[in-house]
CSV table of C-alpha atoms and ligand atoms in Angstrom, one decimal:
chain,number,residue,atom,x,y,z
A,204,UNK,CA,269.3,13.1,39.4
A,205,UNK,CA,270.2,16.8,39.7
A,206,UNK,CA,268.2,18.9,42.1
A,207,UNK,CA,266.1,21.6,40.6
A,208,UNK,CA,264.3,24.6,42.0
A,209,UNK,CA,260.8,24.3,43.5
A,210,UNK,CA,258.0,24.5,41.0
A,211,UNK,CA,256.8,28.1,40.5
A,212,UNK,CA,260.0,29.6,42.0
A,213,UNK,CA,262.6,30.9,39.6
A,214,UNK,CA,266.3,31.7,39.5
A,215,UNK,CA,266.8,35.1,38.1
A,216,UNK,CA,270.1,35.6,36.2
A,217,UNK,CA,271.7,37.7,33.5
A,218,UNK,CA,270.7,39.3,31.2
A,219,UNK,CA,267.2,39.3,32.9
A,220,UNK,CA,268.6,40.2,36.3
A,221,UNK,CA,269.9,43.5,34.9
A,222,UNK,CA,266.4,44.4,34.0
A,223,UNK,CA,265.3,43.6,37.5
A,224,UNK,CA,268.1,45.8,38.9
A,225,UNK,CA,267.0,48.7,36.7
A,226,UNK,CA,263.4,48.3,37.8
A,227,UNK,CA,264.3,48.2,41.4
A,228,UNK,CA,266.7,51.2,41.0
A,229,UNK,CA,264.0,53.2,39.3
A,230,UNK,CA,261.5,52.4,42.0
A,231,UNK,CA,264.0,53.5,44.7
A,232,UNK,CA,264.7,56.8,42.8
A,233,UNK,CA,261.0,57.5,42.4
A,234,UNK,CA,260.2,56.7,46.1
A,235,UNK,CA,262.9,59.1,47.1
A,236,UNK,CA,261.3,61.9,45.1
A,237,UNK,CA,258.0,61.3,46.9
A,238,UNK,CA,259.7,61.0,50.4
A,239,UNK,CA,259.2,57.2,51.0
A,240,UNK,CA,261.5,55.4,53.4
A,241,UNK,CA,262.4,51.7,53.0
A,242,UNK,CA,261.1,49.3,55.6
A,243,UNK,CA,262.5,45.7,55.5
A,244,UNK,CA,260.5,43.1,57.3
A,245,UNK,CA,261.2,39.3,57.7
A,246,UNK,CA,259.8,37.0,55.1
A,247,UNK,CA,258.5,34.7,57.8
A,248,UNK,CA,255.7,35.9,60.2
A,249,UNK,CA,253.3,34.3,62.7
A,250,UNK,CA,250.4,32.8,60.7
A,251,UNK,CA,247.9,34.7,62.8
A,252,UNK,CA,249.1,38.0,61.3
A,253,UNK,CA,248.0,37.2,57.8
A,254,UNK,CA,244.8,35.3,58.9
A,255,UNK,CA,243.7,38.3,60.9
A,256,UNK,CA,244.6,41.0,58.3
A,257,UNK,CA,244.0,39.5,54.9
A,258,UNK,CA,240.8,37.7,56.1
A,259,UNK,CA,239.9,34.1,57.0
A,260,UNK,CA,237.7,33.7,54.0
A,261,UNK,CA,240.0,34.9,51.3
A,262,UNK,CA,241.6,32.6,48.7
A,263,UNK,CA,245.0,33.7,50.0
A,264,UNK,CA,244.4,32.5,53.6
A,265,UNK,CA,242.2,29.5,52.7
A,266,UNK,CA,244.3,28.0,50.0
A,267,UNK,CA,247.5,29.8,49.1
A,268,UNK,CA,249.7,30.3,52.2
A,269,UNK,CA,252.9,28.4,52.8
A,270,UNK,CA,252.2,27.6,56.4
A,271,UNK,CA,254.1,25.2,58.6
A,272,UNK,CA,255.1,24.6,62.3
A,273,UNK,CA,258.6,25.4,63.4
A,274,UNK,CA,260.5,23.0,65.6
A,275,UNK,CA,258.5,24.1,68.6
A,276,UNK,CA,255.2,23.8,66.9
A,277,UNK,CA,254.6,27.6,66.4
A,278,UNK,CA,252.7,28.2,63.2
A,279,UNK,CA,254.6,30.3,60.7
A,280,UNK,CA,253.8,31.6,57.2
A,281,UNK,CA,255.9,32.8,54.4
A,282,UNK,CA,254.5,36.3,53.7
A,283,UNK,CA,252.0,36.2,50.8
A,284,UNK,CA,252.0,40.1,50.7
A,285,UNK,CA,253.7,43.0,52.3
A,286,UNK,CA,251.1,45.3,53.9
A,287,UNK,CA,250.3,43.1,56.9
A,288,UNK,CA,254.0,42.8,57.8
A,289,UNK,CA,254.6,46.5,57.3
A,290,UNK,CA,251.7,47.4,59.5
A,291,UNK,CA,252.9,45.0,62.2
A,292,UNK,CA,256.4,46.5,62.1
A,293,UNK,CA,255.0,50.1,62.3
A,294,UNK,CA,252.9,49.2,65.3
A,295,UNK,CA,255.7,47.2,67.0
A,296,UNK,CA,258.3,50.0,66.7
A,297,UNK,CA,255.8,52.8,67.1
A,298,UNK,CA,257.0,54.3,63.8
A,299,UNK,CA,253.7,56.2,63.6
A,300,UNK,CA,255.1,58.5,66.3
A,301,UNK,CA,258.0,59.6,64.1
A,302,UNK,CA,256.8,62.9,62.4
A,303,UNK,CA,259.1,62.6,59.4
A,304,UNK,CA,258.0,59.0,58.7
A,305,UNK,CA,254.7,58.2,57.2
A,306,UNK,CA,255.6,56.8,53.8
A,307,UNK,CA,257.1,53.4,53.6
A,308,UNK,CA,258.2,51.2,50.7
A,309,UNK,CA,259.4,47.6,50.5
A,310,UNK,CA,260.8,45.5,47.6
A,311,UNK,CA,261.1,41.7,47.9
A,312,UNK,CA,259.7,38.2,47.5
A,313,UNK,CA,256.2,37.0,48.4
A,314,UNK,CA,254.9,33.5,48.5
A,315,UNK,CA,251.6,32.0,47.4
A,316,UNK,CA,250.8,28.4,46.7
A,317,UNK,CA,248.9,29.0,43.4
A,318,UNK,CA,248.9,27.0,40.3
A,319,UNK,CA,251.8,28.4,38.3
A,320,UNK,CA,251.1,29.8,34.9
A,321,UNK,CA,252.2,32.9,32.9
A,322,UNK,CA,252.3,35.8,35.3
A,323,UNK,CA,251.5,33.6,38.3
A,324,UNK,CA,254.2,32.1,40.4
A,325,UNK,CA,254.7,30.6,43.9
A,326,UNK,CA,257.5,33.0,44.7
A,327,UNK,CA,257.1,36.4,43.1
A,328,UNK,CA,258.3,39.8,43.9
A,329,UNK,CA,256.6,43.1,44.7
A,330,UNK,CA,257.3,46.7,44.9
A,331,UNK,CA,255.2,47.9,47.7
A,332,UNK,CA,254.2,51.3,49.0
A,333,UNK,CA,252.2,52.3,52.1
A,334,UNK,CA,251.3,55.8,53.3
A,335,UNK,CA,250.3,55.9,56.9
A,336,UNK,CA,248.5,58.5,59.0
A,337,UNK,CA,246.1,60.4,56.7
A,338,UNK,CA,242.5,59.9,55.6
A,339,UNK,CA,242.8,62.6,53.0
A,340,UNK,CA,241.8,61.7,49.5
A,341,UNK,CA,244.8,63.6,48.1
A,342,UNK,CA,247.0,60.8,49.5
A,343,UNK,CA,245.0,58.1,47.6
A,344,UNK,CA,245.5,60.1,44.4
A,345,UNK,CA,249.2,60.6,45.1
A,346,UNK,CA,249.9,56.9,45.6
A,347,UNK,CA,248.0,56.0,42.3
A,348,UNK,CA,250.0,58.7,40.6
A,349,UNK,CA,253.2,57.2,41.9
A,350,UNK,CA,252.3,53.8,40.4
A,351,UNK,CA,251.3,55.3,37.1
A,352,UNK,CA,254.4,57.5,36.9
A,353,UNK,CA,256.6,54.5,37.7
A,354,UNK,CA,255.1,52.4,34.9
A,355,UNK,CA,255.6,55.3,32.5
A,356,UNK,CA,259.2,55.8,33.6
A,357,UNK,CA,260.1,52.2,33.1
A,358,UNK,CA,258.5,52.2,29.6
A,359,UNK,CA,255.0,50.8,30.2
A,360,UNK,CA,252.6,53.3,28.6
A,361,UNK,CA,249.4,51.4,27.8
A,362,UNK,CA,248.3,50.4,31.2
A,363,UNK,CA,244.8,51.2,32.6
A,364,UNK,CA,244.0,52.4,36.1
A,365,UNK,CA,240.8,50.8,37.4
A,366,UNK,CA,239.2,52.3,40.4
A,367,UNK,CA,236.3,51.8,42.8
A,368,UNK,CA,235.2,52.7,46.3
A,369,UNK,CA,234.3,49.9,48.8
A,370,UNK,CA,232.8,52.4,51.3
A,371,UNK,CA,233.2,52.2,55.0
A,372,UNK,CA,231.8,49.6,57.4
A,373,UNK,CA,228.6,51.7,57.8
A,374,UNK,CA,227.8,51.9,54.1
A,375,UNK,CA,228.9,48.4,53.5
A,376,UNK,CA,226.3,46.9,55.6
A,377,UNK,CA,223.3,48.1,53.6
A,378,UNK,CA,225.2,47.2,50.5
A,379,UNK,CA,225.9,43.7,51.8
A,380,UNK,CA,222.2,43.2,52.3
A,381,UNK,CA,221.4,44.3,48.8
A,382,UNK,CA,224.1,42.1,47.4
A,383,UNK,CA,223.2,39.0,49.4
A,384,UNK,CA,219.5,39.5,48.2
A,385,UNK,CA,220.7,39.5,44.6
A,386,UNK,CA,223.2,36.6,45.0
A,387,UNK,CA,220.7,34.4,46.7
A,388,UNK,CA,218.5,34.5,43.6
A,389,UNK,CA,221.3,32.6,41.8
A,390,UNK,CA,222.4,30.5,44.8
A,391,UNK,CA,222.0,27.2,42.9
A,392,UNK,CA,224.1,28.4,40.0
A,393,UNK,CA,227.3,29.5,41.9
A,394,UNK,CA,230.4,27.3,42.3
A,395,UNK,CA,230.7,25.6,45.7
A,396,UNK,CA,233.0,28.3,47.2
A,397,UNK,CA,230.7,31.1,46.1
A,398,UNK,CA,227.6,29.3,47.5
A,399,UNK,CA,229.3,29.5,50.9
A,400,UNK,CA,230.7,33.0,50.4
A,401,UNK,CA,227.2,34.4,49.9
A,402,UNK,CA,226.8,33.9,53.7
A,403,UNK,CA,230.3,34.3,55.0
A,404,UNK,CA,231.8,37.1,52.9
A,405,UNK,CA,229.6,38.0,49.9
A,406,UNK,CA,232.0,40.7,48.5
A,407,UNK,CA,234.5,37.8,47.7
A,408,UNK,CA,232.1,36.5,45.1
A,409,UNK,CA,233.3,39.4,42.9
A,410,UNK,CA,236.8,38.0,42.6
A,411,UNK,CA,235.8,34.4,41.8
A,412,UNK,CA,237.5,33.2,38.7
A,413,UNK,CA,234.8,30.6,37.7
A,414,UNK,CA,233.1,31.7,34.5
A,415,UNK,CA,229.5,31.1,35.6
A,416,UNK,CA,230.1,33.1,38.8
A,417,UNK,CA,231.7,36.0,36.8
A,418,UNK,CA,228.6,36.1,34.5
A,419,UNK,CA,226.2,36.3,37.5
A,420,UNK,CA,228.0,39.1,39.3
A,421,UNK,CA,227.9,41.3,36.1
A,422,UNK,CA,224.3,42.2,37.1
A,423,UNK,CA,225.0,42.6,40.8
A,424,UNK,CA,224.4,45.9,42.6
A,425,UNK,CA,227.2,48.5,42.7
A,426,UNK,CA,228.9,49.6,45.9
A,427,UNK,CA,229.1,53.1,44.6
A,428,UNK,CA,225.3,53.4,44.6
A,429,UNK,CA,225.3,52.5,48.4
A,430,UNK,CA,228.0,54.9,49.6
A,431,UNK,CA,227.3,57.1,52.6
A,432,UNK,CA,227.7,60.9,52.2
A,433,UNK,CA,231.2,60.9,53.7
A,434,UNK,CA,232.5,58.0,51.5
A,435,UNK,CA,230.9,59.6,48.4
A,436,UNK,CA,232.6,62.9,49.1
A,437,UNK,CA,235.9,61.1,49.7
A,438,UNK,CA,235.7,59.2,46.4
A,439,UNK,CA,234.8,62.3,44.5
A,440,UNK,CA,237.8,64.1,45.9
A,441,UNK,CA,240.1,61.2,45.0
A,442,UNK,CA,238.9,61.4,41.4
A,443,UNK,CA,239.3,65.2,41.5
A,444,UNK,CA,243.0,65.0,42.6
A,445,UNK,CA,243.5,62.1,40.2
A,446,UNK,CA,242.3,64.3,37.4
A,447,UNK,CA,244.9,66.9,38.4
A,448,UNK,CA,247.6,64.3,37.9
A,449,UNK,CA,246.3,63.8,34.3
A,450,UNK,CA,246.2,60.1,34.9
A,451,UNK,CA,243.4,58.5,33.0
A,452,UNK,CA,241.3,55.9,34.9
A,453,UNK,CA,238.2,53.8,34.5
A,454,UNK,CA,235.5,53.3,37.2
A,455,UNK,CA,235.2,49.6,37.8
A,456,UNK,CA,232.1,48.9,39.9
A,457,UNK,CA,233.0,45.3,40.6
A,458,UNK,CA,236.6,45.7,41.7
A,459,UNK,CA,236.9,44.5,45.3
A,460,UNK,CA,240.5,43.3,45.6
A,461,UNK,CA,241.3,39.8,47.0
A,462,UNK,CA,242.0,40.9,50.5
A,463,UNK,CA,239.5,41.9,53.2
A,464,UNK,CA,241.2,44.8,54.8
A,465,UNK,CA,240.4,47.4,52.2
A,466,UNK,CA,237.8,50.2,52.6
A,467,UNK,CA,237.0,53.2,50.5
A,468,UNK,CA,239.4,53.5,47.6
A,469,UNK,CA,240.4,50.3,45.8
A,470,UNK,CA,242.3,50.2,42.5
A,471,UNK,CA,244.1,47.9,40.1
A,472,UNK,CA,246.4,48.6,37.2
A,473,UNK,CA,245.7,46.4,34.2
A,474,UNK,CA,248.2,46.0,31.4
A,475,UNK,CA,248.1,44.2,28.0
A,476,UNK,CA,250.1,41.2,27.1
A,477,UNK,CA,249.5,39.4,30.4
A,478,UNK,CA,246.7,37.0,29.4
A,479,UNK,CA,244.5,35.9,32.3
A,480,UNK,CA,246.7,37.5,35.0
A,481,UNK,CA,246.2,41.0,33.7
A,482,UNK,CA,246.8,43.1,36.8
A,483,UNK,CA,250.3,44.4,37.2
A,484,UNK,CA,249.4,46.0,40.5
A,485,UNK,CA,246.7,46.9,42.9
A,486,UNK,CA,246.0,48.6,46.2
A,487,UNK,CA,243.7,50.8,48.2
A,488,UNK,CA,242.8,52.3,51.5
A,489,UNK,CA,242.9,50.2,54.7
A,490,UNK,CA,241.8,52.5,57.5
A,491,UNK,CA,240.8,49.7,59.9
A,492,UNK,CA,243.9,47.5,59.7
A,493,UNK,CA,246.1,49.1,62.3
A,494,UNK,CA,243.3,48.8,65.0
A,495,UNK,CA,242.5,45.2,63.8
A,496,UNK,CA,246.2,44.3,64.4
A,497,UNK,CA,246.2,45.8,67.9
A,498,UNK,CA,247.6,49.2,67.1
A,499,UNK,CA,246.2,52.7,67.3
A,500,UNK,CA,243.4,53.8,65.0
A,501,UNK,CA,245.5,55.1,62.1
A,502,UNK,CA,244.2,55.4,58.5
A,503,UNK,CA,246.5,54.2,55.6
A,504,UNK,CA,246.6,53.6,51.9
A,505,UNK,CA,249.0,51.6,49.7
A,506,UNK,CA,249.6,49.3,46.8
A,507,UNK,CA,251.8,46.6,45.4
A,508,UNK,CA,253.2,46.0,41.9
A,509,UNK,CA,254.3,42.6,40.7
A,510,UNK,CA,257.8,42.7,39.3
A,511,UNK,CA,257.5,39.5,37.2
A,512,UNK,CA,254.4,40.9,35.5
A,513,UNK,CA,256.1,44.2,34.8
A,514,UNK,CA,258.8,42.3,33.1
A,515,UNK,CA,256.4,40.3,30.9
A,516,UNK,CA,254.7,43.6,29.8
A,517,UNK,CA,258.1,45.2,29.2
A,518,UNK,CA,259.3,42.2,27.2
A,519,UNK,CA,256.3,42.3,25.0
A,520,UNK,CA,256.2,46.0,24.5
A,521,UNK,CA,259.8,47.1,24.1
A,522,UNK,CA,263.3,45.7,23.4
A,523,UNK,CA,265.4,44.3,26.2
A,524,UNK,CA,267.3,46.9,28.2
A,525,UNK,CA,271.0,46.8,27.4
A,526,UNK,CA,273.3,45.0,29.9
A,527,UNK,CA,276.6,46.4,31.1
A,528,UNK,CA,279.5,46.3,28.7
A,529,UNK,CA,283.0,46.4,30.2
A,530,UNK,CA,285.0,49.6,29.8
A,531,UNK,CA,288.1,47.6,29.2
A,532,UNK,CA,288.9,43.9,28.5
A,533,UNK,CA,292.4,42.8,29.5
A,534,UNK,CA,294.3,40.0,27.8
A,535,UNK,CA,297.4,38.6,29.4
A,536,UNK,CA,299.7,36.3,27.4
A,537,UNK,CA,301.8,34.3,29.9
A,538,UNK,CA,302.1,34.1,33.6
A,539,UNK,CA,304.3,37.2,34.1
A,540,UNK,CA,301.9,39.3,32.0
A,541,UNK,CA,299.0,38.0,34.1
A,542,UNK,CA,300.6,39.3,37.3
A,543,UNK,CA,300.9,42.7,35.7
A,544,UNK,CA,297.4,42.7,34.3
A,545,UNK,CA,296.0,41.6,37.7
A,546,UNK,CA,297.5,44.7,39.4
A,547,UNK,CA,296.4,47.1,36.7
A,548,UNK,CA,292.8,45.6,36.7
A,549,UNK,CA,292.5,46.1,40.5
A,550,UNK,CA,293.8,49.7,40.2
A,551,UNK,CA,291.3,50.6,37.5
A,552,UNK,CA,288.4,49.0,39.3
A,553,UNK,CA,289.3,51.1,42.4
A,554,UNK,CA,288.9,54.1,40.1
A,555,UNK,CA,285.4,53.0,39.1
A,556,UNK,CA,286.3,51.4,35.8
A,557,UNK,CA,284.5,48.2,34.8
A,558,UNK,CA,287.3,45.8,33.8
A,559,UNK,CA,286.9,42.2,32.6
A,560,UNK,CA,290.0,40.0,32.3
A,561,UNK,CA,290.8,36.7,30.7
A,562,UNK,CA,291.6,34.5,33.7
A,563,UNK,CA,292.7,31.5,31.6
A,564,UNK,CA,296.0,31.8,29.9
A,565,UNK,CA,294.7,31.0,26.5
A,566,UNK,CA,295.9,32.1,23.0
A,567,UNK,CA,295.5,35.7,21.9
A,568,UNK,CA,292.9,34.6,19.3
A,569,UNK,CA,290.7,32.8,21.8
A,570,UNK,CA,290.9,35.7,24.3
A,571,UNK,CA,290.0,38.2,21.6
A,572,UNK,CA,286.9,36.1,20.8
A,573,UNK,CA,285.9,36.2,24.5
A,574,UNK,CA,286.4,40.0,24.6
A,575,UNK,CA,284.2,40.3,21.5
A,576,UNK,CA,281.5,38.3,23.2
A,577,UNK,CA,281.5,40.8,26.1
A,578,UNK,CA,281.1,43.6,23.5
A,579,UNK,CA,284.2,45.3,24.8
A,580,UNK,CA,285.4,48.2,22.6
A,581,UNK,CA,288.8,48.7,24.3
A,582,UNK,CA,291.1,45.7,24.8
A,583,UNK,CA,294.5,45.9,26.5
A,584,UNK,CA,297.0,43.3,25.5
A,585,UNK,CA,300.1,42.5,27.5
A,586,UNK,CA,302.5,39.6,26.5
A,587,UNK,CA,306.2,38.8,27.1
A,588,UNK,CA,307.4,41.2,24.3
A,589,UNK,CA,305.3,44.1,25.7
A,590,UNK,CA,306.7,43.4,29.2
A,591,UNK,CA,310.2,43.6,28.0
A,592,UNK,CA,309.5,46.9,26.2
A,593,UNK,CA,307.6,48.2,29.3
A,594,UNK,CA,304.4,48.8,27.2
A,595,UNK,CA,300.9,47.6,26.7
A,596,UNK,CA,298.9,47.5,23.5
A,597,UNK,CA,295.5,49.2,23.5
A,598,UNK,CA,293.3,47.9,20.7
A,599,UNK,CA,290.0,49.4,19.6
A,600,UNK,CA,287.8,46.5,18.6
A,601,UNK,CA,285.6,48.7,16.4
A,602,UNK,CA,288.2,50.6,14.4
A,603,UNK,CA,290.8,47.8,14.8
A,604,UNK,CA,293.4,50.6,15.5
A,605,UNK,CA,296.2,49.8,18.0
A,606,UNK,CA,298.4,52.0,20.0
A,607,UNK,CA,301.1,51.5,22.6
A,608,UNK,CA,300.9,52.9,26.1
A,609,UNK,CA,303.8,52.9,28.6
A,610,UNK,CA,303.0,50.4,31.4
A,611,UNK,CA,303.6,52.9,34.2
A,612,UNK,CA,301.1,55.3,32.6
A,613,UNK,CA,298.5,52.7,31.7
A,614,UNK,CA,296.2,53.4,34.7
A,615,UNK,CA,296.1,57.2,34.4
A,616,UNK,CA,295.8,57.3,30.6
A,617,UNK,CA,293.0,54.7,30.6
A,618,UNK,CA,291.0,56.3,33.4
A,619,UNK,CA,291.2,59.6,31.6
A,620,UNK,CA,290.2,58.2,28.3
A,621,UNK,CA,287.4,56.0,29.5
A,622,UNK,CA,285.9,58.7,31.7
A,623,UNK,CA,286.0,61.2,28.9
A,624,UNK,CA,284.3,58.8,26.5
A,625,UNK,CA,281.5,58.2,29.0
A,626,UNK,CA,280.7,61.9,29.5
B,838,LIG,P1,247.4,41.4,45.0
B,838,LIG,O1,247.6,42.2,46.2
B,838,LIG,O2,247.1,40.0,45.2
B,838,LIG,O3,246.5,42.1,44.0
B,838,LIG,O4,248.8,41.4,44.3
B,838,LIG,C1,249.4,42.6,43.8
B,838,LIG,C2,250.2,42.3,42.6
B,838,LIG,O5,251.2,41.4,42.9
B,838,LIG,C3,249.5,41.8,41.4
B,838,LIG,O6,248.8,42.8,40.6
B,838,LIG,C4,250.5,41.0,40.7
B,838,LIG,O7,251.3,41.9,39.9
B,838,LIG,C5,251.4,40.5,41.8
B,838,LIG,N1,251.1,39.1,42.1
B,838,LIG,C6,250.2,38.7,42.9
B,838,LIG,N2,250.2,37.3,43.0
B,838,LIG,C7,251.1,36.9,42.1
B,838,LIG,C8,251.6,35.6,41.7
B,838,LIG,N3,251.2,34.5,42.2
B,838,LIG,N4,252.6,35.6,40.8
B,838,LIG,C9,253.1,36.8,40.2
B,838,LIG,N5,252.7,38.0,40.6
B,838,LIG,C10,251.7,38.1,41.5
């Protein structure tokens, strides 16, 4: 039996891979406009890194990590998200000391052992952004603006920004008390996990997917009502700057995110067409994470967008992006002609022209059919006769007009013509 890819992990190929490339390219361009620098980390890390940062009692750490011992018995984990690795790298290389570096981005695969369904995979890809070193609310607003602008620029216009504040450890403790008091009234009705969470990590009850738990938390107290003066001021300022960006947003009192390291601002971006997995991205502030991971006390804020989900939304809302069409398709008829075509093709490619070539020495008809499939407008044909005359035939597949070009001028004439057309 043939070997297939692992369940929940996909091969990405043309024409879809071209859409991926365009999304990644757009992200890189937009990151550059905001001064972000790329940071590439390994996809394997010590398990402890994720357990300590994401939180022992989260779904990710409890059930979803790909964790295994290496040959020496060291426990390793395929990264389920990017922030923890980025923070580890910044601490390890003391990048927080470099004055021109404070904004980092990463694009790459993440791994979670979840039950695969539409928009949920075991290997998925994220565009990730982290801004390190500032507590200022203007930064929270700016990263949200980046995400919303990015969606707009790739053609997703009907997304919604949901936002909440989770407060700081000081205001969270009275809130926790109020929350536990409320949750305990329903103790018998919760699912098994939430029954435990009430005592271990009550905020996690908010992201339980079980219907009856979701119903109960609808009436739960709101974090916003328990914010301390400083956190309240911070949140108001975030909204103030967000208003300046003209992004519309919704306050979502029960948004807590699925990871423990967040404090103050938390947000998610919801898009239509995704079904149950309706968040294309999410993020927030994590002022305590650097210290938690053994680094200096540095505030930070960031987010991640899921590329697969962006693609689903794009597919449902707009036509596929067009894939590259060759500037020239070359047809050789006979071995001698193939040698000449081969040299011309390499010369043109060196001059930045996209050339496709029929590698098999098939009939003119069959090679023309292949050129058509590529959507090529210009086709250059060289056969024995043409070689004898020292010419090549240039055919326009749309107008069906043909002209002759001297072989020793082919390169220059085509470069000029093709470049002119693409202006
Ligand atoms: P999270 O930090 O878990 O909220 O993830 C951020 C974003 O990554 C989500 O909004 C999704 O777009 C994407 N994402 C998370 N988990 C998966 C998954 N299993 N499959 C596909 N995309 C995912």
